[in-house]
Amino acid sequence: ESLTEVNGFVDSYEYINFTSVRYLQGDLYGKLLALLTVSPIYIGVMCVTLVVFNRDLNMLLVCIGQMMNLTLNRILKNTINEPRPEGAPIQSSGMPSQHAQCMFFFAVCFARTSVSKRICSDRWGQVLIDGMFFALAAVVSHARVYLGYHSLEQVVVGALVGLGFASLWQSRPFQKLITWCKSLHLPSLLLGYFHFKDYSDSGIENILQFENYCIKKEKQRTSIKCN
């Protein structure tokens, strides 16, 4: 927090901690980690973009789950109230790490989504894609420790909470939410008015291949109709 005197009055300013990143001057490795540590922001923007432009019902539910995950993180931080490491640029509570919790939640959700949508038909290719999600989450968690924002214990707890909540959200609560929405005919409203896509009970093996096939067929139909 900083104080600035203007016309005899003292104004108090606060910073948004989530985007605050610093590294030692000349430390190229630290600079790379500083760039990677803002990955949750990039991924959040990507998810919202997918919801708005791709209208994927599953991604909408992932975004809802992430908001609940961040709310849980705030509750835990206020309850535990453990300070960050000595010398940290931020003086707010550090247990558990929000970045670690956020990234590991995304990693679980994206891995399960990639499996359900059969993004890669090759088994080892699928393992590689899923591994990349968790590798990025691990690197971001390491960056928070390396840059002095969290202790190792804080990022480990954050990662475990993110993994646990994502697994819970993608299992029983996730399925119950879908069932409840269907009982209210909410998917019919989303699919009909907002054109959201729901592949949960479609039985389609490869959704990306199916969408590509439909686009090609529609282009052919439109071309024949125009001619």
PDB file of C-alpha atoms in Angstrom:
ATOM      1  CA  GLU A   1       0.000   0.000   0.000  1.00  0.00           C
ATOM      2  CA  SER A   2       1.347   3.467  -0.865  1.00  0.00           C
ATOM      3  CA  LEU A   3       0.382   6.980   0.219  1.00  0.00           C
ATOM      4  CA  THR A   4       0.278  10.001  -2.093  1.00  0.00           C
ATOM      5  CA  GLU A   5      -0.425  13.583  -0.982  1.00  0.00           C
ATOM      6  CA  VAL A   6      -2.590  15.598  -3.404  1.00  0.00           C
ATOM      7  CA  ASN A   7      -3.810  19.134  -2.535  1.00  0.00           C
ATOM      8  CA  GLY A   8      -3.184  18.516   1.139  1.00  0.00           C
ATOM      9  CA  PHE A   9      -5.066  15.213   1.206  1.00  0.00           C
ATOM     10  CA  VAL A  10      -3.452  11.815   1.558  1.00  0.00           C
ATOM     11  CA  ASP A  11      -4.788   9.136  -0.803  1.00  0.00           C
ATOM     12  CA  SER A  12      -4.259   5.451  -0.143  1.00  0.00           C
ATOM     13  CA  TYR A  13      -3.601   3.072  -3.034  1.00  0.00           C
ATOM     14  CA  GLU A  14      -3.711  -0.704  -3.105  1.00  0.00           C
ATOM     15  CA  TYR A  15      -2.317  -3.138  -5.655  1.00  0.00           C
ATOM     16  CA  ILE A  16      -3.963  -6.148  -7.261  1.00  0.00           C
ATOM     17  CA  ASN A  17      -1.829  -8.936  -5.837  1.00  0.00           C
ATOM     18  CA  PHE A  18      -2.832 -11.564  -8.392  1.00  0.00           C
ATOM     19  CA  THR A  19      -0.930  -9.832 -11.206  1.00  0.00           C
ATOM     20  CA  SER A  20       2.061  -8.671  -9.161  1.00  0.00           C
ATOM     21  CA  VAL A  21       5.284 -10.351 -10.339  1.00  0.00           C
ATOM     22  CA  ARG A  22       8.911  -9.399  -9.731  1.00  0.00           C
ATOM     23  CA  TYR A  23      12.301 -10.999 -10.409  1.00  0.00           C
ATOM     24  CA  LEU A  24      15.944 -10.098  -9.870  1.00  0.00           C
ATOM     25  CA  GLN A  25      17.418  -7.846 -12.517  1.00  0.00           C
ATOM     26  CA  GLY A  26      19.564  -9.860 -14.913  1.00  0.00           C
ATOM     27  CA  ASP A  27      18.039 -13.199 -13.861  1.00  0.00           C
ATOM     28  CA  LEU A  28      16.831 -14.622 -17.192  1.00  0.00           C
ATOM     29  CA  TYR A  29      15.504 -17.794 -15.562  1.00  0.00           C
ATOM     30  CA  GLY A  30      13.566 -15.679 -13.073  1.00  0.00           C
ATOM     31  CA  LYS A  31      12.202 -13.567 -15.924  1.00  0.00           C
ATOM     32  CA  LEU A  32      10.961 -16.691 -17.717  1.00  0.00           C
ATOM     33  CA  LEU A  33       9.294 -17.932 -14.536  1.00  0.00           C
ATOM     34  CA  ALA A  34       7.768 -14.491 -13.971  1.00  0.00           C
ATOM     35  CA  LEU A  35       6.174 -14.676 -17.419  1.00  0.00           C
ATOM     36  CA  LEU A  36       4.876 -18.187 -16.778  1.00  0.00           C
ATOM     37  CA  THR A  37       3.495 -17.363 -13.340  1.00  0.00           C
ATOM     38  CA  VAL A  38       0.742 -15.230 -14.892  1.00  0.00           C
ATOM     39  CA  SER A  39      -0.500 -18.295 -16.818  1.00  0.00           C
ATOM     40  CA  PRO A  40      -3.741 -18.457 -14.764  1.00  0.00           C
ATOM     41  CA  ILE A  41      -4.748 -15.107 -16.265  1.00  0.00           C
ATOM     42  CA  TYR A  42      -4.061 -16.269 -19.817  1.00  0.00           C
ATOM     43  CA  ILE A  43      -5.897 -19.542 -19.250  1.00  0.00           C
ATOM     44  CA  GLY A  44      -8.848 -17.745 -17.657  1.00  0.00           C
ATOM     45  CA  VAL A  45      -9.164 -15.465 -20.689  1.00  0.00           C
ATOM     46  CA  MET A  46      -8.897 -18.515 -22.965  1.00  0.00           C
ATOM     47  CA  CYS A  47     -11.707 -20.301 -21.087  1.00  0.00           C
ATOM     48  CA  VAL A  48     -14.021 -17.301 -21.258  1.00  0.00           C
ATOM     49  CA  THR A  49     -13.230 -16.970 -24.968  1.00  0.00           C
ATOM     50  CA  LEU A  50     -14.132 -20.637 -25.530  1.00  0.00           C
ATOM     51  CA  VAL A  51     -17.398 -20.198 -23.638  1.00  0.00           C
ATOM     52  CA  VAL A  52     -18.360 -17.073 -25.590  1.00  0.00           C
ATOM     53  CA  PHE A  53     -17.299 -18.129 -29.075  1.00  0.00           C
ATOM     54  CA  ASN A  54     -17.319 -21.951 -28.997  1.00  0.00           C
ATOM     55  CA  ARG A  55     -20.369 -22.274 -26.706  1.00  0.00           C
ATOM     56  CA  ASP A  56     -19.158 -25.456 -25.015  1.00  0.00           C
ATOM     57  CA  LEU A  57     -21.379 -26.426 -22.068  1.00  0.00           C
ATOM     58  CA  ASN A  58     -18.592 -28.448 -20.446  1.00  0.00           C
ATOM     59  CA  MET A  59     -16.225 -25.462 -20.531  1.00  0.00           C
ATOM     60  CA  LEU A  60     -18.924 -23.268 -18.974  1.00  0.00           C
ATOM     61  CA  LEU A  61     -19.173 -25.704 -16.060  1.00  0.00           C
ATOM     62  CA  VAL A  62     -15.366 -25.741 -15.747  1.00  0.00           C
ATOM     63  CA  CYS A  63     -15.410 -21.934 -15.433  1.00  0.00           C
ATOM     64  CA  ILE A  64     -18.096 -22.149 -12.747  1.00  0.00           C
ATOM     65  CA  GLY A  65     -16.001 -24.721 -10.917  1.00  0.00           C
ATOM     66  CA  GLN A  66     -12.914 -22.518 -11.095  1.00  0.00           C
ATOM     67  CA  MET A  67     -14.815 -19.595  -9.573  1.00  0.00           C
ATOM     68  CA  MET A  68     -15.869 -21.854  -6.707  1.00  0.00           C
ATOM     69  CA  ASN A  69     -12.262 -23.056  -6.411  1.00  0.00           C
ATOM     70  CA  LEU A  70     -11.009 -19.469  -6.088  1.00  0.00           C
ATOM     71  CA  THR A  71     -13.697 -18.767  -3.496  1.00  0.00           C
ATOM     72  CA  LEU A  72     -12.505 -21.791  -1.514  1.00  0.00           C
ATOM     73  CA  ASN A  73      -8.936 -20.477  -1.731  1.00  0.00           C
ATOM     74  CA  ARG A  74      -9.983 -17.117  -0.315  1.00  0.00           C
ATOM     75  CA  ILE A  75     -11.837 -18.803   2.560  1.00  0.00           C
ATOM     76  CA  LEU A  76      -8.822 -20.991   3.380  1.00  0.00           C
ATOM     77  CA  LYS A  77      -6.438 -18.034   3.272  1.00  0.00           C
ATOM     78  CA  ASN A  78      -8.598 -15.983   5.621  1.00  0.00           C
ATOM     79  CA  THR A  79      -9.032 -18.958   7.965  1.00  0.00           C
ATOM     80  CA  ILE A  80      -5.410 -20.170   8.096  1.00  0.00           C
ATOM     81  CA  ASN A  81      -3.923 -16.671   7.800  1.00  0.00           C
ATOM     82  CA  GLU A  82      -0.355 -17.902   7.384  1.00  0.00           C
ATOM     83  CA  PRO A  83       2.095 -15.174   6.308  1.00  0.00           C
ATOM     84  CA  ARG A  84       4.193 -15.433   3.179  1.00  0.00           C
ATOM     85  CA  PRO A  85       7.973 -16.036   3.364  1.00  0.00           C
ATOM     86  CA  GLU A  86      10.142 -13.271   4.778  1.00  0.00           C
ATOM     87  CA  GLY A  87      10.924 -10.679   2.122  1.00  0.00           C
ATOM     88  CA  ALA A  88       7.909 -11.518  -0.059  1.00  0.00           C
ATOM     89  CA  PRO A  89       6.692  -8.493  -2.065  1.00  0.00           C
ATOM     90  CA  ILE A  90       3.113  -9.204  -0.965  1.00  0.00           C
ATOM     91  CA  GLN A  91       2.134  -9.190   2.706  1.00  0.00           C
ATOM     92  CA  SER A  92      -1.239 -10.931   2.407  1.00  0.00           C
ATOM     93  CA  SER A  93      -1.931 -14.479   3.585  1.00  0.00           C
ATOM     94  CA  GLY A  94      -0.065 -17.116   1.583  1.00  0.00           C
ATOM     95  CA  MET A  95      -1.584 -20.463   2.633  1.00  0.00           C
ATOM     96  CA  PRO A  96      -2.589 -22.052   0.306  1.00  0.00           C
ATOM     97  CA  SER A  97      -1.075 -20.695  -2.922  1.00  0.00           C
ATOM     98  CA  GLN A  98      -3.809 -19.373  -5.198  1.00  0.00           C
ATOM     99  CA  HIS A  99      -1.708 -19.871  -8.321  1.00  0.00           C
ATOM    100  CA  ALA A 100      -0.948 -23.521  -7.507  1.00  0.00           C
ATOM    101  CA  GLN A 101      -4.558 -24.259  -6.592  1.00  0.00           C
ATOM    102  CA  CYS A 102      -5.851 -22.558  -9.737  1.00  0.00           C
ATOM    103  CA  MET A 103      -3.368 -24.227 -12.106  1.00  0.00           C
ATOM    104  CA  PHE A 104      -3.841 -27.764 -10.790  1.00  0.00           C
ATOM    105  CA  PHE A 105      -7.617 -27.349 -10.973  1.00  0.00           C
ATOM    106  CA  PHE A 106      -7.259 -26.380 -14.634  1.00  0.00           C
ATOM    107  CA  ALA A 107      -4.820 -29.262 -15.244  1.00  0.00           C
ATOM    108  CA  VAL A 108      -7.285 -31.889 -14.001  1.00  0.00           C
ATOM    109  CA  CYS A 109     -10.243 -30.375 -15.872  1.00  0.00           C
ATOM    110  CA  PHE A 110      -8.347 -29.927 -19.132  1.00  0.00           C
ATOM    111  CA  ALA A 111      -6.884 -33.437 -18.939  1.00  0.00           C
ATOM    112  CA  ARG A 112     -10.320 -34.966 -18.435  1.00  0.00           C
ATOM    113  CA  THR A 113     -11.772 -32.818 -21.204  1.00  0.00           C
ATOM    114  CA  SER A 114      -9.036 -33.845 -23.637  1.00  0.00           C
ATOM    115  CA  VAL A 115      -9.697 -37.504 -22.823  1.00  0.00           C
ATOM    116  CA  SER A 116     -13.481 -37.186 -23.186  1.00  0.00           C
ATOM    117  CA  LYS A 117     -13.130 -35.341 -26.490  1.00  0.00           C
ATOM    118  CA  ARG A 118     -10.459 -37.733 -27.773  1.00  0.00           C
ATOM    119  CA  ILE A 119      -8.206 -34.872 -28.847  1.00  0.00           C
ATOM    120  CA  CYS A 120      -5.497 -37.388 -29.735  1.00  0.00           C
ATOM    121  CA  SER A 121      -6.306 -40.878 -30.989  1.00  0.00           C
ATOM    122  CA  ASP A 122      -2.848 -42.154 -30.071  1.00  0.00           C
ATOM    123  CA  ARG A 123      -2.543 -43.332 -26.471  1.00  0.00           C
ATOM    124  CA  TRP A 124       0.944 -41.957 -25.886  1.00  0.00           C
ATOM    125  CA  GLY A 125       0.030 -38.719 -27.611  1.00  0.00           C
ATOM    126  CA  GLN A 126      -2.844 -38.337 -25.160  1.00  0.00           C
ATOM    127  CA  VAL A 127      -0.487 -39.010 -22.251  1.00  0.00           C
ATOM    128  CA  LEU A 128       1.862 -36.328 -23.601  1.00  0.00           C
ATOM    129  CA  ILE A 129      -0.950 -33.762 -23.875  1.00  0.00           C
ATOM    130  CA  ASP A 130      -2.185 -34.479 -20.347  1.00  0.00           C
ATOM    131  CA  GLY A 131       1.383 -34.367 -19.047  1.00  0.00           C
ATOM    132  CA  MET A 132       1.865 -30.903 -20.526  1.00  0.00           C
ATOM    133  CA  PHE A 133      -1.076 -29.581 -18.483  1.00  0.00           C
ATOM    134  CA  PHE A 134       0.375 -30.879 -15.221  1.00  0.00           C
ATOM    135  CA  ALA A 135       3.915 -29.839 -16.170  1.00  0.00           C
ATOM    136  CA  LEU A 136       2.762 -26.234 -16.655  1.00  0.00           C
ATOM    137  CA  ALA A 137       0.968 -26.329 -13.290  1.00  0.00           C
ATOM    138  CA  ALA A 138       4.135 -27.644 -11.625  1.00  0.00           C
ATOM    139  CA  VAL A 139       6.323 -24.980 -13.276  1.00  0.00           C
ATOM    140  CA  VAL A 140       3.984 -22.174 -12.169  1.00  0.00           C
ATOM    141  CA  SER A 141       4.026 -23.562  -8.613  1.00  0.00           C
ATOM    142  CA  HIS A 142       7.831 -23.741  -8.687  1.00  0.00           C
ATOM    143  CA  ALA A 143       7.931 -20.152  -9.962  1.00  0.00           C
ATOM    144  CA  ARG A 144       5.969 -18.899  -6.957  1.00  0.00           C
ATOM    145  CA  VAL A 145       8.579 -20.430  -4.631  1.00  0.00           C
ATOM    146  CA  TYR A 146      11.587 -19.351  -6.706  1.00  0.00           C
ATOM    147  CA  LEU A 147      10.370 -15.748  -6.943  1.00  0.00           C
ATOM    148  CA  GLY A 148       9.772 -15.600  -3.186  1.00  0.00           C
ATOM    149  CA  TYR A 149       5.987 -15.298  -3.168  1.00  0.00           C
ATOM    150  CA  HIS A 150       5.276 -18.573  -1.355  1.00  0.00           C
ATOM    151  CA  SER A 151       6.959 -21.240   0.711  1.00  0.00           C
ATOM    152  CA  LEU A 152       7.181 -24.805  -0.580  1.00  0.00           C
ATOM    153  CA  GLU A 153       4.506 -25.908   1.892  1.00  0.00           C
ATOM    154  CA  GLN A 154       2.083 -23.241   0.645  1.00  0.00           C
ATOM    155  CA  VAL A 155       2.318 -24.296  -3.011  1.00  0.00           C
ATOM    156  CA  VAL A 156       2.129 -28.004  -2.113  1.00  0.00           C
ATOM    157  CA  VAL A 157      -1.067 -27.442  -0.122  1.00  0.00           C
ATOM    158  CA  GLY A 158      -2.447 -25.269  -2.923  1.00  0.00           C
ATOM    159  CA  ALA A 159      -1.698 -27.984  -5.478  1.00  0.00           C
ATOM    160  CA  LEU A 160      -3.346 -30.674  -3.328  1.00  0.00           C
ATOM    161  CA  VAL A 161      -6.450 -28.554  -2.735  1.00  0.00           C
ATOM    162  CA  GLY A 162      -6.691 -27.778  -6.458  1.00  0.00           C
ATOM    163  CA  LEU A 163      -6.298 -31.450  -7.389  1.00  0.00           C
ATOM    164  CA  GLY A 164      -8.826 -32.545  -4.789  1.00  0.00           C
ATOM    165  CA  PHE A 165     -11.451 -29.941  -5.618  1.00  0.00           C
ATOM    166  CA  ALA A 166     -11.084 -30.533  -9.379  1.00  0.00           C
ATOM    167  CA  SER A 167     -11.458 -34.298  -8.934  1.00  0.00           C
ATOM    168  CA  LEU A 168     -14.523 -33.735  -6.763  1.00  0.00           C
ATOM    169  CA  TRP A 169     -16.001 -31.184  -9.153  1.00  0.00           C
ATOM    170  CA  GLN A 170     -15.471 -33.428 -12.168  1.00  0.00           C
ATOM    171  CA  SER A 171     -17.087 -36.410 -10.479  1.00  0.00           C
ATOM    172  CA  ARG A 172     -20.228 -36.459  -8.377  1.00  0.00           C
ATOM    173  CA  PRO A 173     -21.072 -32.723  -8.040  1.00  0.00           C
ATOM    174  CA  PHE A 174     -20.308 -32.209 -11.722  1.00  0.00           C
ATOM    175  CA  GLN A 175     -22.644 -35.004 -12.804  1.00  0.00           C
ATOM    176  CA  LYS A 176     -25.319 -33.964 -10.304  1.00  0.00           C
ATOM    177  CA  LEU A 177     -25.179 -30.400 -11.612  1.00  0.00           C
ATOM    178  CA  ILE A 178     -25.658 -31.637 -15.174  1.00  0.00           C
ATOM    179  CA  THR A 179     -28.581 -33.825 -14.069  1.00  0.00           C
ATOM    180  CA  TRP A 180     -30.155 -30.940 -12.152  1.00  0.00           C
ATOM    181  CA  CYS A 181     -29.749 -28.597 -15.114  1.00  0.00           C
ATOM    182  CA  LYS A 182     -31.391 -31.137 -17.393  1.00  0.00           C
ATOM    183  CA  SER A 183     -34.305 -31.534 -14.972  1.00  0.00           C
ATOM    184  CA  LEU A 184     -34.906 -27.791 -15.284  1.00  0.00           C
ATOM    185  CA  HIS A 185     -34.539 -28.013 -19.069  1.00  0.00           C
ATOM    186  CA  LEU A 186     -31.667 -25.545 -18.725  1.00  0.00           C
ATOM    187  CA  PRO A 187     -29.590 -27.283 -21.429  1.00  0.00           C
ATOM    188  CA  SER A 188     -32.531 -26.878 -23.802  1.00  0.00           C
ATOM    189  CA  LEU A 189     -32.440 -23.128 -23.155  1.00  0.00           C
ATOM    190  CA  LEU A 190     -28.656 -22.958 -23.504  1.00  0.00           C
ATOM    191  CA  LEU A 191     -28.578 -25.155 -26.598  1.00  0.00           C
ATOM    192  CA  GLY A 192     -31.605 -23.562 -28.209  1.00  0.00           C
ATOM    193  CA  TYR A 193     -31.224 -19.865 -27.454  1.00  0.00           C
ATOM    194  CA  PHE A 194     -27.497 -19.452 -26.811  1.00  0.00           C
ATOM    195  CA  HIS A 195     -26.474 -22.359 -29.082  1.00  0.00           C
ATOM    196  CA  PHE A 196     -24.376 -24.139 -26.455  1.00  0.00           C
ATOM    197  CA  LYS A 197     -23.087 -27.597 -27.384  1.00  0.00           C
ATOM    198  CA  ASP A 198     -23.580 -30.569 -25.051  1.00  0.00           C
ATOM    199  CA  TYR A 199     -21.733 -33.763 -25.965  1.00  0.00           C
ATOM    200  CA  SER A 200     -22.076 -35.417 -22.552  1.00  0.00           C
ATOM    201  CA  ASP A 201     -24.494 -38.164 -23.713  1.00  0.00           C
ATOM    202  CA  SER A 202     -23.768 -38.114 -27.431  1.00  0.00           C
ATOM    203  CA  GLY A 203     -21.694 -41.290 -27.645  1.00  0.00           C
ATOM    204  CA  ILE A 204     -19.411 -39.595 -30.185  1.00  0.00           C
ATOM    205  CA  GLU A 205     -15.927 -41.088 -29.965  1.00  0.00           C
ATOM    206  CA  ASN A 206     -13.945 -38.183 -31.427  1.00  0.00           C
ATOM    207  CA  ILE A 207     -15.719 -34.850 -31.061  1.00  0.00           C
ATOM    208  CA  LEU A 208     -13.096 -32.820 -32.918  1.00  0.00           C
ATOM    209  CA  GLN A 209     -13.281 -35.194 -35.875  1.00  0.00           C
ATOM    210  CA  PHE A 210     -17.087 -35.071 -35.743  1.00  0.00           C
ATOM    211  CA  GLU A 211     -17.162 -31.254 -35.766  1.00  0.00           C
ATOM    212  CA  ASN A 212     -14.693 -31.129 -38.648  1.00  0.00           C
ATOM    213  CA  TYR A 213     -16.821 -33.615 -40.604  1.00  0.00           C
ATOM    214  CA  CYS A 214     -20.010 -31.594 -39.996  1.00  0.00           C
ATOM    215  CA  ILE A 215     -18.348 -28.368 -41.138  1.00  0.00           C
ATOM    216  CA  LYS A 216     -17.142 -30.009 -44.362  1.00  0.00           C
ATOM    217  CA  LYS A 217     -20.580 -31.482 -45.069  1.00  0.00           C
ATOM    218  CA  GLU A 218     -22.259 -28.126 -44.437  1.00  0.00           C
ATOM    219  CA  LYS A 219     -19.811 -26.390 -46.784  1.00  0.00           C
ATOM    220  CA  GLN A 220     -20.556 -28.954 -49.477  1.00  0.00           C
ATOM    221  CA  ARG A 221     -24.307 -28.570 -48.971  1.00  0.00           C
ATOM    222  CA  THR A 222     -24.085 -24.773 -49.103  1.00  0.00           C
ATOM    223  CA  SER A 223     -21.889 -24.894 -52.197  1.00  0.00           C
ATOM    224  CA  ILE A 224     -24.324 -27.184 -54.034  1.00  0.00           C
ATOM    225  CA  LYS A 225     -27.282 -25.006 -53.007  1.00  0.00           C
ATOM    226  CA  CYS A 226     -25.570 -21.837 -54.259  1.00  0.00           C
ATOM    227  CA  ASN A 227     -24.696 -23.443 -57.585  1.00  0.00           C
TER     228      ASN A 227
END
